[in-house]
Amino acid sequence: MNSLEEKIKWQVPASLLTDKKWDVAIIGAGPAGAIAAVHLAAKNHQVLLFDKKKFPREKVCGDGLLQDALNCLDNAGLGPSVRESGHLVQNATIFSPSRKEVDIDGTFLMIKRHILDTLIAKRAVELGADFSCGEVDRVYVKPDQSVCLSSSESNRIYRARVGIFATGANLRLLKRTGWQAPPPIHTISLRCYAQSSVELDRIIISYDKSIVPGYAWIFPMGNHEYNLGCGVSHKRTTTKSINLKKVFNAFITEFPLARELMQHCTHTTPLMGAGLRCGFEGVNPYTNGPLLAIGETIGTTLPFTGEGIGKAMETGQLAAEFVHQALVTDDLEKLKGYDRWLRNEFKPKYKSYLSAENWLSNPLINDFLLARMGKSKRSLRILSGILSEANDPRELFSLKGILLMLSGRKR
Ligand SMILES: Cc1cc2nc3c(=O)[nH]c(=O)nc-3n(C[C@H](O)[C@H](O)[C@H](O)COP(=O)(O)OP(=O)(O)OC[C@H]3O[C@@H](n4cnc5c(N)ncnc54)[C@H](O)[C@@H]3O)c2cc1C
Protein backbone atom coordinates (compact mmCIF):
# COMPACT_ATOMS: atom_id res chain seq x y z
CA MET A 1 0.00 0.00 0.00
CA ASN A 2 1.53 3.36 -0.97
CA SER A 3 1.48 6.27 1.47
CA LEU A 4 -1.38 8.05 -0.32
CA GLU A 5 -3.62 4.99 -0.10
CA GLU A 6 -2.62 4.47 3.49
CA LYS A 7 -3.69 8.00 4.37
CA ILE A 8 -7.08 7.50 2.74
CA LYS A 9 -7.89 4.09 4.19
CA TRP A 10 -10.96 5.61 5.83
CA GLN A 11 -12.86 5.75 2.53
CA VAL A 12 -15.22 3.02 3.60
CA PRO A 13 -17.60 1.13 1.30
CA ALA A 14 -21.16 2.55 1.48
CA SER A 15 -22.44 -0.75 2.91
CA LEU A 16 -20.14 -0.40 5.95
CA LEU A 17 -21.26 3.08 7.04
CA THR A 18 -22.89 3.21 10.46
CA ASP A 19 -26.56 4.10 10.44
CA LYS A 20 -27.13 7.69 11.55
CA LYS A 21 -28.57 10.96 10.31
CA TRP A 22 -25.80 13.22 9.08
CA ASP A 23 -26.04 17.02 9.09
CA VAL A 24 -24.81 17.18 5.50
CA ALA A 25 -24.37 14.61 2.74
CA ILE A 26 -22.05 15.69 -0.07
CA ILE A 27 -22.10 13.79 -3.35
CA GLY A 28 -18.78 14.03 -5.20
CA ALA A 29 -15.32 14.45 -3.66
CA GLY A 30 -13.73 16.62 -6.34
CA PRO A 31 -12.36 20.01 -5.21
CA ALA A 32 -15.87 21.49 -4.77
CA GLY A 33 -17.33 18.72 -2.61
CA ALA A 34 -14.21 17.93 -0.64
CA ILE A 35 -13.51 21.57 0.28
CA ALA A 36 -17.15 21.97 1.41
CA ALA A 37 -16.63 18.85 3.56
CA VAL A 38 -13.46 20.35 5.07
CA HIS A 39 -15.19 23.60 6.10
CA LEU A 40 -18.31 21.89 7.46
CA ALA A 41 -16.37 19.23 9.37
CA ALA A 42 -14.13 21.99 10.79
CA LYS A 43 -17.30 23.54 12.24
CA ASN A 44 -18.18 20.23 13.90
CA HIS A 45 -21.01 19.25 11.61
CA GLN A 46 -21.57 15.57 10.89
CA VAL A 47 -20.52 15.24 7.25
CA LEU A 48 -20.92 12.32 4.87
CA LEU A 49 -18.82 12.64 1.71
CA PHE A 50 -19.54 10.21 -1.13
CA ASP A 51 -17.53 9.50 -4.26
CA LYS A 52 -18.24 6.82 -6.80
CA LYS A 53 -14.50 6.31 -7.34
CA LYS A 54 -12.02 4.76 -4.95
CA PHE A 55 -9.40 7.39 -3.98
CA PRO A 56 -6.77 8.22 -5.06
CA ARG A 57 -8.54 8.47 -8.41
CA GLU A 58 -7.50 10.09 -11.65
CA LYS A 59 -9.42 13.07 -13.03
CA VAL A 60 -8.83 14.33 -16.57
CA CYS A 61 -7.50 17.86 -16.08
CA GLY A 62 -4.72 20.27 -17.02
CA ASP A 63 -3.66 20.16 -13.33
CA GLY A 64 -3.00 23.94 -13.14
CA LEU A 65 -3.90 25.92 -10.02
CA LEU A 66 -4.18 29.70 -10.21
CA GLN A 67 -4.31 32.20 -7.36
CA ASP A 68 -8.00 31.64 -6.49
CA ALA A 69 -7.34 27.92 -5.94
CA LEU A 70 -4.30 28.64 -3.79
CA ASN A 71 -6.35 31.08 -1.68
CA CYS A 72 -9.05 28.45 -1.10
CA LEU A 73 -6.45 25.84 -0.16
CA ASP A 74 -4.84 28.31 2.27
CA ASN A 75 -8.27 28.96 3.84
CA ALA A 76 -8.69 25.22 4.34
CA GLY A 77 -5.25 24.85 5.95
CA LEU A 78 -3.99 22.93 2.92
CA GLY A 79 -1.66 25.51 1.38
CA PRO A 80 1.65 24.05 2.66
CA SER A 81 0.92 20.39 1.83
CA VAL A 82 -0.36 21.22 -1.66
CA ARG A 83 2.58 23.52 -2.43
CA GLU A 84 4.96 20.82 -1.21
CA SER A 85 3.38 18.23 -3.52
CA GLY A 86 3.10 20.49 -6.57
CA HIS A 87 5.45 22.15 -9.03
CA LEU A 88 5.54 25.95 -9.09
CA VAL A 89 5.79 27.71 -12.46
CA GLN A 90 6.11 31.49 -12.69
CA ASN A 91 6.05 32.34 -16.40
CA ALA A 92 3.68 31.76 -19.25
CA THR A 93 3.94 32.32 -22.99
CA ILE A 94 0.82 32.76 -25.07
CA PHE A 95 1.07 32.20 -28.85
CA SER A 96 -1.37 33.80 -31.28
CA PRO A 97 -2.61 31.93 -34.39
CA SER A 98 0.35 33.25 -36.41
CA ARG A 99 2.64 32.53 -33.43
CA LYS A 100 3.18 36.01 -32.13
CA GLU A 101 4.41 35.53 -28.56
CA VAL A 102 3.32 37.22 -25.36
CA ASP A 103 5.25 36.49 -22.14
CA ILE A 104 3.62 37.10 -18.79
CA ASP A 105 4.50 36.46 -15.16
CA GLY A 106 2.16 34.68 -12.81
CA THR A 107 1.80 32.02 -10.15
CA PHE A 108 0.80 28.61 -11.46
CA LEU A 109 1.00 25.56 -9.24
CA MET A 110 0.94 22.29 -11.14
CA ILE A 111 -0.30 19.25 -9.25
CA LYS A 112 -1.82 16.02 -10.48
CA ARG A 113 -5.45 15.69 -9.56
CA HIS A 114 -5.18 12.30 -7.88
CA ILE A 115 -2.78 13.96 -5.43
CA LEU A 116 -4.67 17.25 -4.96
CA ASP A 117 -8.11 15.70 -4.56
CA THR A 118 -6.78 13.09 -2.14
CA LEU A 119 -5.10 15.75 0.01
CA ILE A 120 -8.39 17.66 0.32
CA ALA A 121 -10.51 14.58 1.03
CA LYS A 122 -7.96 13.40 3.56
CA ARG A 123 -8.18 16.74 5.37
CA ALA A 124 -11.97 16.40 5.55
CA VAL A 125 -11.57 12.92 7.07
CA GLU A 126 -8.99 14.20 9.57
CA LEU A 127 -11.54 16.78 10.67
CA GLY A 128 -14.15 14.08 11.26
CA ALA A 129 -16.05 13.66 7.96
CA ASP A 130 -17.14 10.17 6.92
CA PHE A 131 -15.78 9.43 3.44
CA SER A 132 -17.45 6.66 1.55
CA CYS A 133 -16.95 4.97 -1.80
CA GLY A 134 -20.19 4.48 -3.66
CA GLU A 135 -22.17 5.84 -6.59
CA VAL A 136 -25.22 7.74 -5.39
CA ASP A 137 -28.03 6.76 -7.72
CA ARG A 138 -30.99 8.48 -6.13
CA VAL A 139 -31.63 11.57 -4.01
CA TYR A 140 -35.03 12.64 -2.75
CA VAL A 141 -36.48 14.95 -0.14
CA LYS A 142 -39.09 13.61 2.27
CA PRO A 143 -42.14 15.73 3.26
CA ASP A 144 -40.37 16.55 6.58
CA GLN A 145 -37.58 18.08 4.40
CA SER A 146 -34.98 15.46 5.30
CA VAL A 147 -32.69 14.37 2.48
CA CYS A 148 -32.40 10.68 1.54
CA LEU A 149 -29.76 9.13 -0.71
CA SER A 150 -29.26 5.65 -1.99
CA SER A 151 -26.16 4.11 -3.46
CA SER A 152 -25.94 1.37 -6.04
CA GLU A 153 -23.40 -0.43 -3.82
CA SER A 154 -25.87 -1.14 -1.01
CA ASN A 155 -29.61 -1.28 -0.57
CA ARG A 156 -29.57 1.20 2.31
CA ILE A 157 -30.86 4.73 2.58
CA TYR A 158 -28.53 7.45 3.92
CA ARG A 159 -30.23 10.40 5.60
CA ALA A 160 -29.08 13.98 6.11
CA ARG A 161 -30.54 17.40 6.89
CA VAL A 162 -28.91 19.02 3.86
CA GLY A 163 -27.63 17.53 0.59
CA ILE A 164 -24.92 19.03 -1.61
CA PHE A 165 -24.44 17.98 -5.23
CA ALA A 166 -20.80 18.25 -6.32
CA THR A 167 -20.87 15.70 -9.10
CA GLY A 168 -18.89 17.67 -11.70
CA ALA A 169 -19.82 18.08 -15.35
CA ASN A 170 -21.89 14.90 -15.49
CA LEU A 171 -25.44 15.83 -14.54
CA ARG A 172 -27.14 12.43 -14.76
CA LEU A 173 -27.97 12.27 -11.06
CA LEU A 174 -29.17 15.87 -10.96
CA LYS A 175 -31.53 15.32 -13.87
CA ARG A 176 -32.91 12.23 -12.17
CA THR A 177 -33.54 14.32 -9.07
CA GLY A 178 -35.75 16.64 -11.12
CA TRP A 179 -33.45 19.64 -11.31
CA GLN A 180 -34.03 21.99 -14.27
CA ALA A 181 -32.44 20.57 -17.45
CA PRO A 182 -29.06 22.22 -18.12
CA PRO A 183 -27.78 23.45 -21.48
CA PRO A 184 -25.34 21.21 -23.40
CA ILE A 185 -21.75 21.01 -22.26
CA HIS A 186 -19.69 24.17 -22.96
CA THR A 187 -16.22 22.85 -23.79
CA ILE A 188 -14.67 19.51 -24.67
CA SER A 189 -11.02 18.86 -23.82
CA LEU A 190 -8.46 16.13 -23.73
CA ARG A 191 -4.99 15.66 -22.34
CA CYS A 192 -2.10 13.24 -21.91
CA TYR A 193 1.13 13.19 -19.92
CA ALA A 194 4.49 13.01 -21.69
CA GLN A 195 7.91 12.34 -20.25
CA SER A 196 10.47 14.20 -22.36
CA SER A 197 14.13 15.12 -22.14
CA VAL A 198 13.27 18.65 -23.35
CA GLU A 199 13.71 21.30 -20.65
CA LEU A 200 10.74 23.68 -20.47
CA ASP A 201 9.67 25.44 -17.30
CA ARG A 202 6.96 27.79 -18.48
CA ILE A 203 3.28 27.44 -19.22
CA ILE A 204 2.59 27.37 -22.96
CA ILE A 205 -0.79 28.38 -24.33
CA SER A 206 -1.25 28.16 -28.08
CA TYR A 207 -4.09 29.53 -30.21
CA ASP A 208 -2.47 27.93 -33.26
CA LYS A 209 -4.47 28.12 -36.52
CA SER A 210 -5.44 24.45 -36.34
CA ILE A 211 -6.84 24.91 -32.81
CA VAL A 212 -8.52 28.29 -32.56
CA PRO A 213 -11.43 28.83 -31.56
CA GLY A 214 -10.01 26.65 -28.78
CA TYR A 215 -6.49 26.51 -27.40
CA ALA A 216 -3.82 23.96 -26.62
CA TRP A 217 -1.47 23.84 -23.67
CA ILE A 218 1.83 22.46 -22.41
CA PHE A 219 2.01 22.50 -18.61
CA PRO A 220 5.30 21.44 -16.96
CA MET A 221 4.65 19.10 -14.03
CA GLY A 222 8.30 18.94 -12.90
CA ASN A 223 10.85 16.15 -13.40
CA HIS A 224 10.58 16.41 -17.20
CA GLU A 225 6.92 15.47 -17.19
CA TYR A 226 4.37 17.53 -19.15
CA ASN A 227 0.61 17.75 -19.28
CA LEU A 228 -0.34 18.43 -22.92
CA GLY A 229 -3.87 18.98 -24.08
CA CYS A 230 -6.38 21.04 -25.98
CA GLY A 231 -9.93 22.20 -25.55
CA VAL A 232 -12.53 23.63 -27.89
CA SER A 233 -15.70 25.40 -26.96
CA HIS A 234 -18.64 23.45 -28.35
CA LYS A 235 -20.55 26.62 -29.11
CA ARG A 236 -17.85 27.94 -31.36
CA THR A 237 -17.45 24.87 -33.51
CA THR A 238 -19.28 25.06 -36.83
CA THR A 239 -19.60 21.29 -37.04
CA LYS A 240 -20.85 19.43 -34.01
CA SER A 241 -18.61 16.46 -34.67
CA ILE A 242 -15.24 18.12 -34.11
CA ASN A 243 -12.45 15.56 -33.97
CA LEU A 244 -10.47 16.71 -30.96
CA LYS A 245 -7.86 13.98 -31.38
CA LYS A 246 -7.10 15.37 -34.84
CA VAL A 247 -6.80 18.86 -33.37
CA PHE A 248 -4.37 17.55 -30.76
CA ASN A 249 -2.33 15.66 -33.36
CA ALA A 250 -2.08 18.82 -35.46
CA PHE A 251 -0.79 20.64 -32.36
CA ILE A 252 1.94 18.12 -31.59
CA THR A 253 3.08 17.90 -35.20
CA GLU A 254 2.76 21.55 -36.29
CA PHE A 255 3.49 23.62 -33.20
CA PRO A 256 7.34 23.66 -32.89
CA LEU A 257 7.62 23.46 -29.08
CA ALA A 258 5.11 20.60 -28.84
CA ARG A 259 6.73 18.81 -31.76
CA GLU A 260 10.18 19.03 -30.19
CA LEU A 261 8.86 17.85 -26.85
CA MET A 262 7.16 14.84 -28.43
CA GLN A 263 10.21 14.01 -30.56
CA HIS A 264 12.27 13.66 -27.37
CA CYS A 265 9.56 11.87 -25.50
CA THR A 266 10.26 8.57 -23.76
CA HIS A 267 6.76 7.83 -22.55
CA THR A 268 3.21 9.15 -23.05
CA THR A 269 -0.06 8.18 -21.43
CA PRO A 270 -3.16 7.62 -23.58
CA LEU A 271 -5.20 10.70 -24.47
CA MET A 272 -8.19 11.10 -22.18
CA GLY A 273 -11.07 13.50 -22.70
CA ALA A 274 -13.77 15.14 -20.61
CA GLY A 275 -16.32 17.91 -20.85
CA LEU A 276 -16.27 21.20 -18.95
CA ARG A 277 -19.20 23.29 -17.81
CA CYS A 278 -18.20 26.93 -17.99
CA GLY A 279 -19.95 30.28 -17.58
CA PHE A 280 -22.66 28.99 -15.21
CA GLU A 281 -24.06 26.71 -17.87
CA GLY A 282 -24.99 23.99 -15.44
CA VAL A 283 -28.01 23.27 -13.31
CA ASN A 284 -30.13 26.12 -12.07
CA PRO A 285 -31.36 27.20 -9.47
CA TYR A 286 -28.39 26.59 -7.19
CA THR A 287 -30.51 25.92 -4.11
CA ASN A 288 -33.50 23.63 -4.24
CA GLY A 289 -35.12 23.21 -0.77
CA PRO A 290 -32.53 21.44 1.43
CA LEU A 291 -30.38 20.67 -1.65
CA LEU A 292 -27.56 22.80 -3.05
CA ALA A 293 -25.36 22.41 -6.13
CA ILE A 294 -21.73 23.51 -6.30
CA GLY A 295 -18.71 23.46 -8.62
CA GLU A 296 -18.81 22.33 -12.21
CA THR A 297 -22.30 20.95 -11.65
CA ILE A 298 -23.52 24.55 -11.88
CA GLY A 299 -20.94 25.47 -14.54
CA THR A 300 -18.43 27.39 -12.42
CA THR A 301 -15.41 26.91 -14.70
CA LEU A 302 -14.26 30.29 -16.05
CA PRO A 303 -14.57 30.80 -19.80
CA PHE A 304 -11.33 31.98 -21.49
CA THR A 305 -8.97 30.51 -18.86
CA GLY A 306 -10.75 27.14 -18.45
CA GLU A 307 -9.83 27.49 -14.79
CA GLY A 308 -12.29 25.46 -12.77
CA ILE A 309 -10.57 24.01 -9.71
CA GLY A 310 -10.39 27.28 -7.78
CA LYS A 311 -13.88 28.33 -8.79
CA ALA A 312 -15.29 24.93 -7.78
CA MET A 313 -13.64 25.31 -4.36
CA GLU A 314 -14.89 28.89 -3.98
CA THR A 315 -18.49 27.68 -4.37
CA GLY A 316 -17.81 24.77 -2.01
CA GLN A 317 -16.47 27.16 0.61
CA LEU A 318 -19.40 29.53 0.09
CA ALA A 319 -22.02 26.78 0.25
CA ALA A 320 -20.43 25.49 3.47
CA GLU A 321 -20.88 28.91 5.09
CA PHE A 322 -24.59 29.09 4.15
CA VAL A 323 -25.17 25.48 5.26
CA HIS A 324 -23.44 26.20 8.57
CA GLN A 325 -25.67 29.25 9.18
CA ALA A 326 -28.79 27.26 8.26
CA LEU A 327 -27.86 24.37 10.58
CA VAL A 328 -26.90 26.41 13.64
CA THR A 329 -30.08 28.51 13.42
CA ASP A 330 -32.19 25.51 12.37
CA ASP A 331 -33.52 27.61 9.50
CA LEU A 332 -33.13 25.96 6.09
CA GLU A 333 -34.58 29.07 4.43
CA LYS A 334 -31.09 30.52 4.88
CA LEU A 335 -29.86 28.19 2.13
CA LYS A 336 -31.60 30.42 -0.41
CA GLY A 337 -28.95 33.03 0.39
CA TYR A 338 -26.41 30.83 -1.42
CA ASP A 339 -28.43 31.01 -4.64
CA ARG A 340 -28.86 34.80 -4.29
CA TRP A 341 -25.20 35.36 -3.52
CA LEU A 342 -24.07 33.40 -6.57
CA ARG A 343 -26.45 35.26 -8.87
CA ASN A 344 -25.66 38.74 -7.57
CA GLU A 345 -22.00 38.59 -6.56
CA PHE A 346 -20.33 35.64 -8.25
CA LYS A 347 -21.93 35.26 -11.66
CA PRO A 348 -21.43 38.80 -13.10
CA LYS A 349 -17.65 38.24 -13.30
CA TYR A 350 -18.22 35.41 -15.79
CA LYS A 351 -19.60 37.75 -18.44
CA SER A 352 -16.29 39.55 -18.80
CA TYR A 353 -14.31 36.28 -19.01
CA LEU A 354 -16.72 35.16 -21.72
CA SER A 355 -16.11 38.40 -23.61
CA ALA A 356 -12.35 37.70 -23.54
CA GLU A 357 -13.01 34.21 -24.90
CA ASN A 358 -15.22 35.67 -27.64
CA TRP A 359 -12.63 38.22 -28.78
CA LEU A 360 -9.84 35.64 -28.90
CA SER A 361 -11.89 33.04 -30.75
CA ASN A 362 -11.50 35.07 -33.96
CA PRO A 363 -8.00 34.29 -35.37
CA LEU A 364 -7.52 37.73 -36.95
CA ILE A 365 -8.54 39.63 -33.83
CA ASN A 366 -6.54 37.22 -31.68
CA ASP A 367 -3.40 37.90 -33.76
CA PHE A 368 -3.94 41.63 -33.66
CA LEU A 369 -4.63 41.77 -29.92
CA LEU A 370 -1.75 39.55 -28.84
CA ALA A 371 0.66 41.45 -31.12
CA ARG A 372 -0.39 44.77 -29.53
CA MET A 373 -0.29 43.37 -26.00
CA GLY A 374 3.25 42.12 -26.55
CA LYS A 375 4.34 45.71 -27.09
CA SER A 376 2.67 47.24 -24.05
CA LYS A 377 3.87 46.72 -20.50
CA ARG A 378 0.53 47.97 -19.23
CA SER A 379 -1.37 45.34 -21.27
CA LEU A 380 0.94 42.58 -20.10
CA ARG A 381 0.39 43.62 -16.50
CA ILE A 382 -3.36 43.56 -17.01
CA LEU A 383 -3.25 40.20 -18.80
CA SER A 384 -1.36 38.73 -15.89
CA GLY A 385 -3.91 40.35 -13.54
CA ILE A 386 -6.78 38.80 -15.51
CA LEU A 387 -5.36 35.33 -14.84
CA SER A 388 -5.10 36.04 -11.12
CA GLU A 389 -8.48 37.86 -11.21
CA ALA A 390 -6.93 41.10 -10.00
CA ASN A 391 -8.05 42.78 -13.25
CA ASP A 392 -11.30 42.67 -15.19
CA PRO A 393 -10.87 41.12 -18.68
CA ARG A 394 -12.84 44.05 -20.16
CA GLU A 395 -9.87 46.31 -19.40
CA LEU A 396 -8.32 44.67 -22.47
CA PHE A 397 -11.09 42.76 -24.19
CA SER A 398 -13.60 45.51 -24.98
CA LEU A 399 -13.78 48.37 -27.46
CA LYS A 400 -12.57 50.76 -24.79
CA GLY A 401 -9.68 48.46 -23.87
CA ILE A 402 -8.67 48.04 -27.49
CA LEU A 403 -8.81 51.79 -28.13
CA LEU A 404 -6.57 52.36 -25.13
CA MET A 405 -4.16 49.78 -26.49
CA LEU A 406 -4.21 51.41 -29.93
CA SER A 407 -3.53 54.81 -28.45
CA GLY A 408 -0.31 53.21 -27.22
CA ARG A 409 -0.90 54.37 -23.68
CA LYS A 410 1.92 53.10 -21.48
CA ARG A 411 2.02 53.19 -17.74
C1 LIG B 1 -9.03 18.37 -20.00
C2 LIG B 1 -9.35 19.31 -18.87
C3 LIG B 1 -8.38 20.18 -18.43
C4 LIG B 1 -8.65 21.05 -17.35
N1 LIG B 1 -7.64 21.82 -16.87
C5 LIG B 1 -7.85 22.59 -15.79
C6 LIG B 1 -6.78 23.31 -15.20
O1 LIG B 1 -5.63 23.22 -15.62
N2 LIG B 1 -7.04 24.10 -14.13
C7 LIG B 1 -8.29 24.19 -13.61
O2 LIG B 1 -8.48 24.94 -12.64
N3 LIG B 1 -9.33 23.50 -14.12
C8 LIG B 1 -9.14 22.68 -15.18
N4 LIG B 1 -10.16 21.93 -15.67
C9 LIG B 1 -11.48 22.03 -15.04
C10 LIG B 1 -11.51 21.23 -13.72
O3 LIG B 1 -11.12 19.90 -13.97
C11 LIG B 1 -12.94 21.26 -13.13
O4 LIG B 1 -13.41 22.58 -13.14
C12 LIG B 1 -12.96 20.74 -11.70
O5 LIG B 1 -12.57 19.39 -11.66
C13 LIG B 1 -14.38 20.88 -11.13
O6 LIG B 1 -14.39 20.36 -9.82
P1 LIG B 1 -15.71 19.72 -9.20
O7 LIG B 1 -15.39 19.33 -7.82
O8 LIG B 1 -16.87 20.61 -9.44
O9 LIG B 1 -15.99 18.40 -10.09
P2 LIG B 1 -15.07 17.11 -10.32
O10 LIG B 1 -13.67 17.41 -10.10
O11 LIG B 1 -15.48 16.59 -11.66
O12 LIG B 1 -15.54 16.10 -9.20
C14 LIG B 1 -16.79 15.47 -9.24
C15 LIG B 1 -16.70 14.19 -8.41
O13 LIG B 1 -18.02 13.66 -8.28
C16 LIG B 1 -17.94 12.25 -8.36
N5 LIG B 1 -19.30 11.77 -8.75
C17 LIG B 1 -19.96 12.08 -9.87
N6 LIG B 1 -21.19 11.52 -9.85
C18 LIG B 1 -21.28 10.83 -8.67
C19 LIG B 1 -22.31 10.04 -8.06
N7 LIG B 1 -23.49 9.83 -8.66
N8 LIG B 1 -22.07 9.48 -6.85
C20 LIG B 1 -20.87 9.69 -6.22
N9 LIG B 1 -19.86 10.43 -6.77
C21 LIG B 1 -20.08 11.00 -7.96
C22 LIG B 1 -16.87 12.00 -9.42
O14 LIG B 1 -16.30 10.70 -9.29
C23 LIG B 1 -15.87 13.11 -9.08
O15 LIG B 1 -14.86 12.66 -8.18
C24 LIG B 1 -9.94 21.05 -16.74
C25 LIG B 1 -10.92 20.17 -17.20
C26 LIG B 1 -10.64 19.31 -18.25
C27 LIG B 1 -11.71 18.35 -18.71
Short mmCIF file of N, CA and C in Angstrom, two decimals, residues 94 186 207 215 302-307 352-354 356-357 360 383 386-387 393 397:
data_model
loop_
_atom_site.label_atom_id
_atom_site.label_comp_id
_atom_site.label_asym_id
_atom_site.label_seq_id
_atom_site.Cartn_x
_atom_site.Cartn_y
_atom_site.Cartn_z
N ILE A 94 2.04 32.98 -24.28
CA ILE A 94 0.82 32.76 -25.07
C ILE A 94 1.17 33.00 -26.54
N HIS A 186 -20.28 22.97 -22.36
CA HIS A 186 -19.69 24.17 -22.96
C HIS A 186 -18.43 23.85 -23.77
N TYR A 207 -2.86 29.38 -29.41
CA TYR A 207 -4.09 29.53 -30.21
C TYR A 207 -3.75 29.23 -31.66
N TYR A 215 -7.93 26.34 -27.58
CA TYR A 215 -6.49 26.51 -27.40
C TYR A 215 -5.86 25.21 -26.93
N LEU A 302 -14.33 28.98 -15.39
CA LEU A 302 -14.26 30.29 -16.05
C LEU A 302 -14.06 30.12 -17.55
N PRO A 303 -14.87 30.78 -18.37
CA PRO A 303 -14.57 30.80 -19.80
C PRO A 303 -13.22 31.50 -19.99
N PHE A 304 -12.60 31.36 -21.14
CA PHE A 304 -11.33 31.98 -21.49
C PHE A 304 -10.15 31.27 -20.82
N THR A 305 -10.12 31.16 -19.49
CA THR A 305 -8.97 30.51 -18.86
C THR A 305 -9.20 29.00 -18.72
N GLY A 306 -10.45 28.57 -18.69
CA GLY A 306 -10.75 27.14 -18.45
C GLY A 306 -10.40 26.73 -17.03
N GLU A 307 -10.23 27.73 -16.17
CA GLU A 307 -9.83 27.49 -14.79
C GLU A 307 -11.07 27.11 -13.98
N SER A 352 -17.48 38.92 -18.22
CA SER A 352 -16.29 39.55 -18.80
C SER A 352 -15.27 38.49 -19.24
N TYR A 353 -15.22 37.35 -18.55
CA TYR A 353 -14.31 36.28 -19.01
C TYR A 353 -14.82 35.68 -20.33
N LEU A 354 -16.15 35.65 -20.47
CA LEU A 354 -16.72 35.16 -21.72
C LEU A 354 -16.41 36.13 -22.85
N ALA A 356 -13.75 37.95 -23.14
CA ALA A 356 -12.35 37.70 -23.54
C ALA A 356 -12.28 36.48 -24.45
N GLU A 357 -13.01 35.43 -24.08
CA GLU A 357 -13.01 34.21 -24.90
C GLU A 357 -13.55 34.52 -26.30
N LEU A 360 -10.99 36.45 -28.48
CA LEU A 360 -9.84 35.64 -28.90
C LEU A 360 -10.21 34.47 -29.79
N LEU A 383 -3.03 41.60 -18.40
CA LEU A 383 -3.25 40.20 -18.80
C LEU A 383 -2.89 39.25 -17.66
N ILE A 386 -5.52 39.49 -15.14
CA ILE A 386 -6.78 38.80 -15.51
C ILE A 386 -6.69 37.33 -15.07
N LEU A 387 -5.52 36.74 -15.24
CA LEU A 387 -5.36 35.33 -14.84
C LEU A 387 -5.50 35.17 -13.32
N PRO A 393 -11.25 41.34 -17.28
CA PRO A 393 -10.87 41.12 -18.68
C PRO A 393 -11.30 42.26 -19.61
N PHE A 397 -10.23 43.37 -23.18
CA PHE A 397 -11.09 42.76 -24.19
C PHE A 397 -12.44 43.47 -24.27
#
